[in-house]
PDB file of C-alpha atoms in Angstrom:
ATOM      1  CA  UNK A 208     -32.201  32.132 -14.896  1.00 79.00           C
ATOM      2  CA  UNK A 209     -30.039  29.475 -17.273  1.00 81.00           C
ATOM      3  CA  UNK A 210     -27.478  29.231 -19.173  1.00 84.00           C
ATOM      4  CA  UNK A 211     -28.357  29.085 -22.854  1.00 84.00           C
ATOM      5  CA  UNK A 212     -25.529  28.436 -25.777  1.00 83.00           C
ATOM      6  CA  UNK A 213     -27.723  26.148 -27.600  1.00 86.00           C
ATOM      7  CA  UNK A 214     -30.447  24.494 -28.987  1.00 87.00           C
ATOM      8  CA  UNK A 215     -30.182  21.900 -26.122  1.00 90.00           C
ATOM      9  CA  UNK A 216     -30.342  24.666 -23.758  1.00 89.00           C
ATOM     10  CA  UNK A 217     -32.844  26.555 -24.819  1.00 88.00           C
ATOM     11  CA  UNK A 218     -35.285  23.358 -24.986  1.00 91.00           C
ATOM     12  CA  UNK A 219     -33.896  22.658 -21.132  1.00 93.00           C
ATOM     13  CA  UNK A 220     -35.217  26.181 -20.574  1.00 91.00           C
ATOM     14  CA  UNK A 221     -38.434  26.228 -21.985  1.00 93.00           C
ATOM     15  CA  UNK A 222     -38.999  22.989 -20.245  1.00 95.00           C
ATOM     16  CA  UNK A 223     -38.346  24.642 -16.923  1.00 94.00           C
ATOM     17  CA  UNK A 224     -40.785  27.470 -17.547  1.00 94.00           C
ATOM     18  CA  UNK A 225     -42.925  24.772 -18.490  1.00 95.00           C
ATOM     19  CA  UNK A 226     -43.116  22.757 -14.733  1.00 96.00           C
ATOM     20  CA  UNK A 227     -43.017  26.391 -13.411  1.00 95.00           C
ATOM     21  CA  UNK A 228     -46.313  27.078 -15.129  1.00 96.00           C
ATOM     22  CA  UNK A 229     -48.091  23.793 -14.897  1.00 96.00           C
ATOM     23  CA  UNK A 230     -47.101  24.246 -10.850  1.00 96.00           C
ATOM     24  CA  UNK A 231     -48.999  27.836 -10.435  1.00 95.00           C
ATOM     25  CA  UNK A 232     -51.848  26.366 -12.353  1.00 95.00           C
ATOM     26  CA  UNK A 233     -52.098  23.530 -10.006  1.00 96.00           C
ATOM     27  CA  UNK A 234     -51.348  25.737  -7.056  1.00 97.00           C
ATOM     28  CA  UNK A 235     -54.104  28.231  -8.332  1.00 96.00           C
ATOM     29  CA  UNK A 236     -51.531  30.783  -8.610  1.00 96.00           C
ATOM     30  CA  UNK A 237     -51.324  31.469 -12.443  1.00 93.00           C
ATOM     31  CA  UNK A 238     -48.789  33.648 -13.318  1.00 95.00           C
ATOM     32  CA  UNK A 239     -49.633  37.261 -14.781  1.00 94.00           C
ATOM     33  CA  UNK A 240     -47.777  36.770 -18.079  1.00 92.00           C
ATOM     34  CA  UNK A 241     -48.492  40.560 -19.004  1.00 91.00           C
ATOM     35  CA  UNK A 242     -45.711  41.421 -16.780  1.00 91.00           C
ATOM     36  CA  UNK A 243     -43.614  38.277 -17.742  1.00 93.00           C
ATOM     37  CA  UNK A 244     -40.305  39.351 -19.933  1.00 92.00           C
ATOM     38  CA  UNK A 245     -37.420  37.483 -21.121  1.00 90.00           C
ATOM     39  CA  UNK A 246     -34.064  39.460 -21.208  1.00 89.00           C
ATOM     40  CA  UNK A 247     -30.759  38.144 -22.550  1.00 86.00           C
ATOM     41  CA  UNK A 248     -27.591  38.722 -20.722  1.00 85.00           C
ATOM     42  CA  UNK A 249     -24.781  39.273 -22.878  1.00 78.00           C
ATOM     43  CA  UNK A 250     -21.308  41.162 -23.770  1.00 73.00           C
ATOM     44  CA  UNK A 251     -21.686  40.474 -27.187  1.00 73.00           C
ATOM     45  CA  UNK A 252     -24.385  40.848 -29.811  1.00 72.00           C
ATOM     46  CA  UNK A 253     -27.266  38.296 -29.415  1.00 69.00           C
ATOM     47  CA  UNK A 254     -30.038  36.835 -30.797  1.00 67.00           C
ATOM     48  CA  UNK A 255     -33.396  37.030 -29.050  1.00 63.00           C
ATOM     49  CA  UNK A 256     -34.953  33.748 -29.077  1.00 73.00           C
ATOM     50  CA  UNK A 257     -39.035  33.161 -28.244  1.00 84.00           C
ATOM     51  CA  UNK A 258     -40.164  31.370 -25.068  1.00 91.00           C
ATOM     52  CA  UNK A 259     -43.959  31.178 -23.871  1.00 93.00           C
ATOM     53  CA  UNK A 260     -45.962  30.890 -20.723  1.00 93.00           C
ATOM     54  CA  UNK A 261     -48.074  28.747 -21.398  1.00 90.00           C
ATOM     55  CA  UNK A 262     -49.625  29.357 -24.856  1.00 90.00           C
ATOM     56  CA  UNK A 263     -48.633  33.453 -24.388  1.00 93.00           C
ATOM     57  CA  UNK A 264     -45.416  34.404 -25.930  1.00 94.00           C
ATOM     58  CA  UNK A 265     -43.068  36.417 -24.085  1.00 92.00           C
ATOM     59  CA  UNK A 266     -41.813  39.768 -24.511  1.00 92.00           C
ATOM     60  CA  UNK A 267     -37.695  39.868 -25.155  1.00 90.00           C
ATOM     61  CA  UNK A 268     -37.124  43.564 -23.434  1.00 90.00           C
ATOM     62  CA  UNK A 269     -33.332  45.088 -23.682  1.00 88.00           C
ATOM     63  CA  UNK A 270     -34.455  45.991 -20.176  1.00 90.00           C
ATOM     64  CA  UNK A 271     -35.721  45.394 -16.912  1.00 91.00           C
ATOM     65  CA  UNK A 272     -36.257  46.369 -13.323  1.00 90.00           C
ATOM     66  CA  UNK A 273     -35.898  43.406 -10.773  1.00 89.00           C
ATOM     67  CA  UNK A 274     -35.739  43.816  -7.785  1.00 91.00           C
ATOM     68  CA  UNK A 275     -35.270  47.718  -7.878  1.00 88.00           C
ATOM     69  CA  UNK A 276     -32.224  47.450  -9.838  1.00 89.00           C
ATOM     70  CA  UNK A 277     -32.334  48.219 -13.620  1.00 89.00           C
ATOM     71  CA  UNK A 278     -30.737  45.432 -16.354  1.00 90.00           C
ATOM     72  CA  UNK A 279     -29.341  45.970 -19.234  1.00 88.00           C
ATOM     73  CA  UNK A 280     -28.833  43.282 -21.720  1.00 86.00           C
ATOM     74  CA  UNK A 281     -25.420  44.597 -21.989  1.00 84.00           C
ATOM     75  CA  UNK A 282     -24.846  44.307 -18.541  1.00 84.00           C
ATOM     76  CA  UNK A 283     -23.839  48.139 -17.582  1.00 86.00           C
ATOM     77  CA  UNK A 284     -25.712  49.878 -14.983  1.00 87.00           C
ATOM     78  CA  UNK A 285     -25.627  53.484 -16.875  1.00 89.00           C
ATOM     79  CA  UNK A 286     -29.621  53.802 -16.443  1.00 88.00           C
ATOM     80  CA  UNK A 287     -30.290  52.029 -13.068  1.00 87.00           C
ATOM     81  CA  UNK A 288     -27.007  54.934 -11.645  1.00 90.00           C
ATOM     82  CA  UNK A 289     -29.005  57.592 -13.529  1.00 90.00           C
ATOM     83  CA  UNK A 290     -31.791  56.892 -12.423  1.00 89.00           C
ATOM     84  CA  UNK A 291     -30.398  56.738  -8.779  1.00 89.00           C
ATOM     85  CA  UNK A 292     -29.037  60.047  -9.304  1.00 91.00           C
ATOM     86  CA  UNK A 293     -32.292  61.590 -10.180  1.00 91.00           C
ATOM     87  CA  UNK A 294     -34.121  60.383  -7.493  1.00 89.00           C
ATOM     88  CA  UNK A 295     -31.450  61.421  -5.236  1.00 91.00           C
ATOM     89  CA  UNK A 296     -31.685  64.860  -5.989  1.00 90.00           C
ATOM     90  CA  UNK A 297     -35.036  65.223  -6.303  1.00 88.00           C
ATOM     91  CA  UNK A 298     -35.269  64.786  -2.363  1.00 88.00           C
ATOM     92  CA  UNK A 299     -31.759  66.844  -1.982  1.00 88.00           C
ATOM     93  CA  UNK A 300     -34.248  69.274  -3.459  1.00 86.00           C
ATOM     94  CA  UNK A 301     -37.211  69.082  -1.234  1.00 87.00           C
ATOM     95  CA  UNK A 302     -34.198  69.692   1.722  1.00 84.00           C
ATOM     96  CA  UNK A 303     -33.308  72.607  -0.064  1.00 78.00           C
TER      97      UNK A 303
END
C-alpha cells in the first residue's frame, strides 16, 4: 500500500515492489505474479498507471478480494454486501 499523487510517488512505489521482489528471490520465495494485481483506491476518476514484478507487468483490476473482503476502486462495498447476502441465504436455505 502507498500513497501515490505523483511521479515521485509512483517511482517510490515501484522501488518498493522492487526490494520486495529482489527479497523473495533471495529468500527462494518468488512471488506468483499471476495472482499479483494492482488496484487504485479512489473517490474520483483515476488513471491506472503500470507497475511490474520483476520483468511481468501487473494487472490494474477495478477489483479485488483480500482478505475475504471485496474492493472496489471506488471504495463502496455494494458487491462484497451482495455477495455476503448470497451466501447467507444459501445456508438459510439448506436450514430450510
Amino acid at each position: 500500500y502507498s500513497e501515490v499523487n505523483n511521479d515521485g510517488d509512483r517511482l517510490r512505489f515501484q522501488a518498493n515492489i522492487n526490494a520486495l521482489h529482489k527479497l523473495s528471490r533471495e529468500w527462494k520465495m518468488p512471488f506468483n505474479t499471476d495472482r499479483c494485481e494492482v488496484i487504485t483506491f479512489s473517490k474520483g476518476p483515476t488513471t491506472a498507471r503500470q507497475c511490474s514484478l520483476g520483468n511481468s507487468p501487473l494487472e490494474c483490476v477495478d477489483q479485488t478480494t483480500y482478505l475475504g473482503i471485496e474492493m472496489q476502486l471506488n471504495l463502496k462495498f455494494d458487491k462484497h454486501i451482495a455477495s455476503k447476502i448470497k451466501s447467507t441465504s444459501k445456508i438459510l436455505g439448506c436450514f430450510k
